[in-house]
């Protein structure tokens, strides 16, 4: 019965409270001490939930016992008195235990705040610690000396035919060598970051000068990546102290498992763009397209592509490369230790996704052909947008909390900071399983079907022989529907699905306004638009918590 449950809980709580008192009497220092007190609070809050459940059982049991007490009042007055005495004891116990536990919890919470303040006062500033990391990893400057010397001799060893690229590699090699020596001898942080910018230039130079040699392009790309890696990536991977989970979140959006699928997709997109760049620079004479035949060749050689001052595929490859490298920057706490890097990462992902969608929309409209590699790159980009938005939201929330705490947001953005307040939100266990890569993203069936309907609209003009503005409308609106549906896979942007309702209204109306539509295509657009509206209403399952962002997930 509930009464016995309360007695047993009383005994167990007494033992647990004794152990808590013993552990709290010991001095707690540093982050280990803070975490120990946090665990005590979590334990007590779990006990509170158990007490609430036991109290509800007690209330239900009281209703049954009240009817029995009325019967005993007439048949056995002594038994009635004894029973009422026991009932009073149980009721007092049911009320007293939660009150005592709350009092004890308040004391532990005060100790937690004191321990956090002590640990934070002893902890060096985040920006200063990141500078120290570069000093601690001095060995990473040694490979830069070799890379710098290789850059000086490689134009002559590989037979560069571009004079600007020869001078670019010579100057870059001298800079890499000199900056590596400065960083190694003086431990100057600026020298390491300067070398990182030299690495970025090396990756960009072949498309800026339209490198005529495949060897020159490959050499500068890979050497640039290695320069950035040894200059800043390796030192910045050192583990930072402090809380790992954003305040009020049930998981960490900056963990390595969370970043793994984004990095994999960025690498695949880089290889695709690099392949198309080789064609535009004249290193290869043909681009294989398994679906649209010579569609990729027509797109890459179109007037739209030629309107760019540099190779548009090469610009995409460079952007994917920067995105890949920035994804490796920082440890799992970078949402608060490197907000600027998270902002850069988000800037590289989201705008590039929008540009990819625009290019897809323009392919059938302007060029009149599709490009398989372009479609794959755009799909990968949209998936990366959905996977990376949660980290950006966590970073923005941290900056808002910094402002509310009266601290400098500008300083926190560039130098990072510590989490503000305790984080006792129930967390999803870090099981290190593959499913953890996709926490924060769910695939509701209605959004999946919506994405399929958008893809169907993109190919419908070919099926129904739609012409003119009606065909362009289906191409453009279909691509936008796919984009919105995939972005809404992310729980933090689930509300974006409502945009598809407005797009669906355009899908229904525009074929009757524009010329070139057939009766079958118009009916298809009406049915598709109505389905998209209906499917855009349910929110789907939300599995995580996001602190102040939760009310915006509708």
XYZ file of C-alpha atoms in Angstrom:
554
model
C 0.000 0.000 0.000
C 0.971 3.661 -0.264
C 1.567 3.857 3.498
C 4.300 1.272 3.416
C 5.794 3.026 0.382
C 6.060 6.240 2.358
C 7.720 4.476 5.289
C 10.224 2.779 3.034
C 10.947 6.049 1.302
C 11.460 7.715 4.656
C 14.093 5.136 5.581
C 15.824 5.344 2.199
C 15.786 9.124 2.251
C 17.304 9.166 5.702
C 20.195 7.056 4.500
C 20.650 9.150 1.389
C 20.462 12.394 3.302
C 23.081 11.119 5.749
C 25.404 10.278 2.868
C 24.766 13.691 1.349
C 25.597 15.407 4.610
C 28.843 13.452 4.855
C 29.815 14.317 1.304
C 28.942 17.970 1.754
C 31.041 18.202 4.906
C 34.119 17.466 2.805
C 35.771 20.431 1.064
C 34.843 20.707 -2.623
C 37.309 22.412 -4.939
C 37.365 23.202 -8.637
C 35.089 21.806 -11.284
C 34.989 18.315 -9.768
C 33.511 19.793 -6.614
C 30.930 21.771 -8.596
C 29.902 18.671 -10.522
C 29.621 16.637 -7.287
C 27.204 19.172 -5.808
C 25.250 19.278 -9.063
C 24.855 15.519 -8.853
C 23.545 15.862 -5.306
C 20.959 18.374 -6.479
C 19.939 16.094 -9.331
C 19.579 13.244 -6.855
C 17.424 15.284 -4.511
C 15.217 16.505 -7.308
C 14.726 12.903 -8.361
C 13.700 12.140 -4.794
C 11.225 15.019 -4.939
C 9.599 13.449 -7.971
C 9.411 10.114 -6.187
C 7.838 11.778 -3.162
C 5.246 13.444 -5.367
C 4.314 10.096 -6.869
C 4.152 8.471 -3.416
C 1.982 11.313 -2.142
C -0.480 10.775 -4.976
C -0.649 7.084 -4.050
C -1.229 8.144 -0.439
C -4.143 10.362 -1.417
C -5.744 7.527 -3.369
C -5.242 5.162 -0.432
C -6.821 7.686 1.964
C -10.046 7.646 -0.006
C -10.290 3.891 0.441
C -9.394 4.073 4.132
C -11.973 6.804 4.813
C -14.810 4.510 3.829
C -13.392 1.754 6.031
C -13.057 4.199 8.939
C -16.740 5.062 8.740
C -17.629 1.380 9.001
C -15.313 0.911 12.007
C -16.872 3.901 13.780
C -20.095 1.919 14.184
C -18.780 -1.620 14.585
C -15.456 -1.108 16.462
C -14.916 2.350 18.036
C -11.501 1.375 19.470
C -10.341 0.110 16.107
C -11.579 3.344 14.585
C -9.519 5.448 17.029
C -6.391 3.353 16.424
C -6.810 3.563 12.682
C -7.288 7.349 12.747
C -4.111 7.697 14.822
C -2.121 5.770 12.209
C -3.692 7.797 9.425
C -2.645 11.037 11.106
C 0.971 9.831 11.377
C 1.081 8.899 7.702
C -0.403 12.214 6.632
C 2.121 14.127 8.707
C 4.932 12.050 7.184
C 3.650 12.665 3.638
C 3.743 16.423 4.242
C 6.968 16.595 6.281
C 9.325 14.701 3.968
C 9.007 17.019 0.934
C 9.415 20.094 3.175
C 12.604 18.756 4.772
C 14.018 17.747 1.414
C 13.325 21.190 -0.049
C 15.108 22.852 2.870
C 18.111 20.594 2.379
C 18.017 21.250 -1.383
C 18.138 25.017 -0.776
C 21.252 24.615 1.373
C 22.963 22.502 -1.296
C 22.019 25.039 -3.977
C 23.716 27.796 -1.993
C 26.827 25.622 -1.712
C 26.679 25.031 -5.484
C 26.624 28.765 -6.217
C 29.541 29.323 -3.849
C 31.533 26.462 -5.408
C 30.847 27.779 -8.926
C 32.013 31.262 -7.973
C 35.183 29.835 -6.396
C 35.950 27.627 -9.391
C 35.331 30.460 -11.844
C 37.559 32.870 -9.919
C 40.429 30.376 -10.072
C 39.890 29.662 -13.762
C 41.896 31.750 -16.275
C 39.973 33.799 -18.825
C 38.828 31.752 -21.810
C 40.600 33.949 -24.353
C 43.841 33.795 -22.381
C 43.602 30.006 -22.133
C 43.172 29.708 -25.901
C 46.315 31.795 -26.356
C 48.142 29.490 -23.977
C 47.061 26.516 -26.077
C 49.003 27.864 -29.040
C 52.058 28.223 -26.803
C 51.689 24.693 -25.429
C 51.521 23.195 -28.925
C 54.774 24.754 -30.177
C 55.693 21.495 -31.909
C 52.970 22.146 -34.504
C 55.029 25.062 -35.850
C 57.846 22.717 -36.928
C 55.930 21.076 -39.838
C 55.136 24.602 -41.051
C 58.832 25.171 -41.693
C 58.857 22.188 -44.039
C 55.662 23.352 -45.779
C 57.068 26.850 -46.215
C 60.256 25.535 -47.833
C 58.206 23.244 -50.082
C 56.119 26.200 -51.281
C 59.308 28.011 -52.306
C 60.608 25.148 -54.465
C 57.323 23.584 -55.670
C 56.606 26.034 -58.575
C 59.884 24.978 -60.180
C 59.583 21.306 -59.236
C 56.032 20.983 -60.608
C 56.519 23.210 -63.633
C 53.999 25.962 -62.978
C 52.912 27.774 -66.148
C 51.293 30.690 -64.325
C 53.653 33.517 -63.357
C 51.218 34.982 -60.753
C 50.961 31.554 -59.083
C 54.745 31.224 -59.022
C 55.093 34.541 -57.206
C 52.151 33.687 -54.941
C 53.782 30.446 -53.790
C 57.201 32.060 -53.356
C 55.850 34.881 -51.181
C 53.515 32.544 -49.289
C 56.368 30.112 -48.592
C 58.540 32.882 -47.165
C 55.655 34.129 -44.995
C 54.784 30.643 -43.688
C 58.426 29.990 -42.747
C 58.952 33.367 -41.080
C 55.667 33.285 -39.145
C 56.336 29.727 -37.954
C 59.725 30.807 -36.589
C 58.149 33.803 -34.818
C 55.382 31.656 -33.306
C 57.862 29.006 -32.163
C 60.431 31.354 -30.613
C 58.221 34.100 -29.179
C 54.923 32.188 -28.669
C 53.077 35.050 -30.341
C 49.481 34.074 -31.009
C 49.093 36.572 -33.845
C 51.814 34.797 -35.840
C 49.873 31.535 -35.801
C 46.662 33.250 -36.894
C 48.533 35.117 -39.616
C 49.768 31.788 -40.961
C 46.147 30.564 -41.015
C 45.234 33.474 -43.312
C 48.191 32.623 -45.547
C 46.772 29.096 -45.749
C 43.385 30.480 -46.805
C 45.042 32.514 -49.549
C 46.884 29.426 -50.798
C 43.585 27.590 -51.156
C 42.016 30.530 -53.003
C 44.935 31.552 -55.248
C 44.509 28.811 -57.928
C 40.968 29.940 -58.753
C 41.866 33.631 -58.467
C 44.600 33.169 -61.118
C 42.767 30.486 -63.146
C 45.543 27.937 -62.557
C 46.341 26.231 -65.886
C 48.062 23.296 -64.171
C 46.224 20.629 -62.208
C 49.360 20.053 -60.136
C 49.514 23.701 -59.086
C 45.865 23.670 -58.020
C 46.235 20.460 -56.049
C 49.503 21.555 -54.465
C 48.204 24.911 -53.219
C 44.935 23.430 -51.986
C 46.485 20.693 -49.879
C 49.403 22.773 -48.602
C 46.943 25.517 -47.617
C 44.872 22.983 -45.667
C 47.964 21.661 -43.883
C 49.159 25.167 -42.998
C 45.811 25.986 -41.368
C 45.750 22.622 -39.609
C 49.184 22.939 -38.004
C 48.922 26.681 -37.352
C 45.643 26.801 -35.416
C 43.440 23.705 -35.732
C 45.619 21.295 -33.762
C 46.329 23.712 -30.867
C 42.658 24.732 -30.657
C 41.501 21.126 -30.271
C 42.766 21.009 -26.696
C 40.043 20.468 -24.127
C 38.727 23.561 -22.373
C 37.480 23.433 -18.756
C 33.968 24.257 -17.630
C 30.445 23.031 -18.461
C 29.930 21.328 -21.777
C 26.135 21.592 -22.149
C 24.425 24.918 -22.950
C 22.223 26.192 -20.141
C 18.786 24.566 -20.359
C 19.732 22.151 -23.179
C 19.362 18.376 -23.016
C 22.391 17.744 -25.285
C 25.543 19.473 -26.532
C 25.245 20.726 -30.147
C 29.028 21.250 -30.424
C 30.098 17.697 -29.596
C 32.311 15.872 -32.070
C 29.568 13.372 -32.854
C 27.206 16.245 -33.625
C 29.763 17.743 -35.996
C 30.720 14.438 -37.669
C 27.909 14.256 -40.290
C 28.379 17.951 -41.159
C 32.098 17.410 -41.725
C 31.438 14.314 -43.836
C 28.919 16.142 -46.037
C 31.251 19.137 -46.381
C 34.052 16.819 -47.523
C 31.817 15.125 -50.116
C 30.617 18.506 -51.365
C 34.219 19.710 -51.647
C 35.147 16.704 -53.803
C 32.134 17.272 -56.080
C 32.892 20.980 -56.461
C 36.604 20.242 -56.958
C 35.712 17.846 -59.807
C 33.588 20.500 -61.543
C 36.310 23.117 -60.987
C 38.818 20.948 -62.833
C 36.538 21.105 -65.888
C 36.067 24.872 -65.712
C 39.827 25.446 -65.371
C 40.520 23.180 -68.341
C 42.280 20.396 -66.437
C 39.795 17.803 -67.759
C 37.739 17.864 -70.960
C 34.507 16.219 -69.765
C 32.358 15.873 -66.638
C 30.463 12.624 -66.147
C 26.752 12.985 -65.382
C 25.028 9.646 -64.721
C 21.471 11.054 -64.957
C 21.338 14.064 -67.287
C 24.038 13.100 -69.800
C 25.814 16.292 -70.832
C 23.680 18.387 -68.462
C 26.583 19.145 -66.133
C 28.769 20.245 -69.052
C 26.023 22.584 -70.288
C 25.518 24.090 -66.810
C 29.238 24.604 -66.134
C 29.789 26.109 -69.564
C 26.675 28.282 -69.541
C 26.657 32.062 -69.783
C 25.522 32.159 -66.163
C 28.710 30.402 -65.004
C 30.891 32.477 -67.321
C 29.459 35.678 -65.854
C 31.519 35.109 -62.676
C 35.030 36.642 -62.684
C 36.365 33.372 -61.248
C 35.243 29.760 -61.510
C 31.913 29.499 -59.696
C 32.568 25.802 -59.004
C 36.001 26.758 -57.653
C 34.418 29.348 -55.378
C 32.088 26.644 -54.115
C 35.025 24.287 -53.519
C 36.862 26.985 -51.557
C 33.782 27.680 -49.446
C 33.283 23.978 -48.700
C 36.956 23.758 -47.731
C 36.662 26.678 -45.292
C 33.497 25.144 -43.895
C 35.283 21.819 -43.410
C 38.223 23.416 -41.629
C 36.053 25.634 -39.426
C 34.054 22.558 -38.445
C 37.216 21.085 -36.922
C 38.023 24.247 -34.983
C 37.535 24.164 -31.224
C 36.556 21.600 -28.617
C 32.998 20.481 -27.675
C 32.534 23.708 -25.691
C 33.051 26.028 -28.613
C 29.447 27.320 -28.487
C 30.693 29.462 -25.547
C 34.495 29.431 -25.908
C 34.572 30.389 -29.629
C 31.291 32.136 -30.522
C 32.967 33.869 -33.468
C 33.919 30.534 -34.980
C 30.381 29.172 -34.563
C 29.077 32.357 -36.204
C 31.530 31.929 -39.096
C 30.592 28.269 -39.427
C 26.884 29.155 -39.504
C 27.526 31.939 -42.006
C 29.366 29.540 -44.312
C 26.608 26.919 -44.083
C 23.360 28.890 -44.274
C 24.126 31.431 -47.046
C 25.831 28.755 -49.127
C 22.711 26.615 -48.812
C 20.592 29.496 -50.073
C 22.991 30.121 -52.972
C 22.869 26.426 -53.897
C 19.071 26.505 -54.017
C 19.122 29.649 -56.165
C 21.511 27.955 -58.592
C 19.219 24.939 -58.784
C 16.248 27.186 -59.522
C 18.190 28.965 -62.266
C 19.461 25.801 -63.974
C 16.228 24.770 -65.753
C 15.053 28.372 -66.103
C 18.209 29.980 -67.552
C 20.317 27.061 -68.800
C 17.562 24.588 -69.612
C 19.498 21.658 -68.136
C 20.049 19.890 -64.830
C 23.382 19.056 -63.187
C 23.600 15.929 -61.035
C 26.666 17.055 -59.095
C 25.019 20.446 -58.460
C 21.846 18.791 -57.199
C 23.821 16.541 -54.844
C 25.856 19.455 -53.521
C 22.699 21.454 -52.874
C 21.056 18.510 -51.095
C 24.126 18.011 -48.904
C 24.143 21.730 -48.176
C 20.502 21.757 -47.057
C 21.111 18.801 -44.755
C 24.105 20.624 -43.277
C 21.899 23.663 -42.638
C 19.453 21.540 -40.645
C 22.283 19.903 -38.678
C 24.178 23.091 -37.829
C 21.409 25.502 -36.811
C 21.184 24.209 -33.226
C 24.803 25.151 -32.493
C 24.191 28.658 -33.816
C 21.110 29.016 -31.598
C 23.095 27.834 -28.544
C 25.800 30.405 -29.297
C 23.252 33.228 -29.651
C 21.570 32.226 -26.385
C 24.943 32.343 -24.641
C 25.533 35.888 -25.898
C 22.048 36.933 -24.730
C 22.740 35.459 -21.276
C 26.056 37.318 -21.230
C 24.299 40.614 -21.931
C 21.701 39.961 -19.230
C 24.511 39.269 -16.771
C 25.898 42.745 -17.448
C 29.040 41.489 -19.211
C 30.544 42.620 -22.505
C 28.937 40.782 -25.415
C 31.660 41.998 -27.792
C 34.382 40.533 -25.593
C 32.479 37.282 -25.091
C 31.941 36.959 -28.856
C 35.678 37.098 -29.621
C 37.199 35.632 -26.453
C 34.422 33.375 -25.173
C 33.336 32.920 -21.591
C 31.953 30.557 -18.989
C 28.364 29.327 -18.825
C 26.187 31.561 -16.648
C 24.252 29.724 -13.935
C 23.860 26.069 -13.082
C 22.588 23.614 -15.669
C 20.449 20.962 -14.060
C 18.269 20.262 -17.088
C 17.817 16.486 -17.570
C 20.357 15.482 -20.208
C 20.300 12.795 -22.815
C 22.960 10.220 -21.936
C 26.181 10.475 -23.941
C 26.138 6.928 -25.258
C 28.616 7.583 -28.099
C 26.234 5.797 -30.454
C 25.741 6.869 -34.095
C 22.237 8.140 -33.311
C 23.804 10.916 -31.205
C 25.027 12.540 -34.429
C 21.476 13.558 -35.250
C 20.180 14.789 -31.907
C 18.280 17.989 -32.550
C 16.983 16.741 -35.909
C 13.926 14.565 -36.419
C 12.260 13.356 -39.617
C 8.481 13.742 -39.201
C 6.659 11.821 -41.886
C 4.651 14.876 -42.919
C 7.808 16.921 -43.624
C 9.381 14.021 -45.514
C 6.305 13.771 -47.731
C 6.353 17.560 -48.177
C 9.963 17.396 -49.399
C 9.005 14.625 -51.851
C 6.106 16.732 -53.148
C 8.485 19.654 -53.672
C 10.853 17.424 -55.654
C 7.890 16.190 -57.685
C 6.997 19.784 -58.592
C 10.544 20.333 -59.861
C 10.201 17.497 -62.405
C 6.465 17.903 -63.101
C 6.955 20.334 -66.046
C 8.858 17.624 -67.918
C 6.107 15.082 -67.209
C 3.148 17.325 -68.162
C 4.970 19.247 -70.935
C 4.455 22.552 -69.125
C 5.989 25.584 -70.820
C 6.843 29.210 -70.088
C 6.198 30.935 -66.787
C 4.091 28.073 -65.459
C 7.061 25.708 -65.767
C 9.396 28.249 -64.163
C 6.919 28.643 -61.298
C 6.908 24.908 -60.609
C 10.721 24.724 -60.758
C 11.233 27.629 -58.375
C 8.423 26.946 -55.892
C 9.197 23.224 -55.818
C 12.833 23.927 -54.931
C 11.739 26.349 -52.205
C 9.336 23.780 -50.723
C 12.135 21.205 -50.529
C 14.411 23.783 -48.922
C 11.910 24.795 -46.249
C 10.941 21.192 -45.452
C 14.563 20.098 -44.954
C 15.400 23.164 -42.847
C 12.340 22.383 -40.689
C 13.812 18.941 -39.904
C 15.830 20.785 -37.258
C 13.804 21.071 -34.065
C 14.971 24.648 -33.460
C 13.537 25.725 -36.834
C 10.456 23.492 -36.893
C 8.233 26.591 -37.179
C 9.759 27.297 -40.614
C 7.366 24.711 -42.062
C 4.608 27.359 -42.034
C 6.435 29.123 -44.886
C 5.396 26.213 -47.091
C 1.744 27.166 -46.570
C 2.377 30.488 -48.343
C 4.380 28.719 -51.057
C 1.563 26.203 -51.514
C -0.925 29.015 -52.128
C 1.349 30.233 -54.915
C 1.558 26.704 -56.322
C -2.241 26.532 -56.465
C -2.883 29.985 -57.938
C 0.030 30.803 -60.282
C -0.579 28.071 -62.947
C -4.006 29.627 -63.604
C -2.427 33.078 -63.974
C 0.695 32.311 -65.993
C 0.727 30.962 -69.497
C 2.116 27.613 -70.562
C 0.227 25.344 -68.174
C -1.847 22.381 -69.292
C -5.064 21.261 -67.646
C -3.327 18.197 -66.197
C -0.436 20.267 -64.784
C -2.837 22.806 -63.271
C -4.840 20.072 -61.541
C -1.592 18.503 -60.352
C -0.511 21.833 -58.846
C -3.832 22.245 -57.043
C -3.666 18.761 -55.523
C 0.005 19.133 -54.603
C -0.567 22.560 -53.048
C -3.491 21.350 -50.915
C -1.431 18.380 -49.687
C 1.491 20.649 -48.787
C -0.809 22.923 -46.762
C -2.268 19.985 -44.852
C 1.150 18.433 -44.221
C 2.687 21.709 -43.009
C 0.390 22.015 -39.995
C 1.468 19.118 -37.675
C 4.738 19.938 -35.850
C 6.063 16.412 -35.538
C 7.949 15.000 -32.567
C 10.271 17.199 -30.465
C 12.712 15.187 -28.333
C 14.970 17.845 -26.781
C 14.842 21.034 -24.728
C 16.400 24.363 -25.738
C 15.906 26.702 -22.763
C 14.417 30.049 -23.878
C 14.039 28.803 -27.462
C 11.410 26.214 -26.455
C 8.388 28.565 -26.858
C 9.434 29.247 -30.463
C 9.218 25.555 -31.394
C 5.582 25.297 -32.492
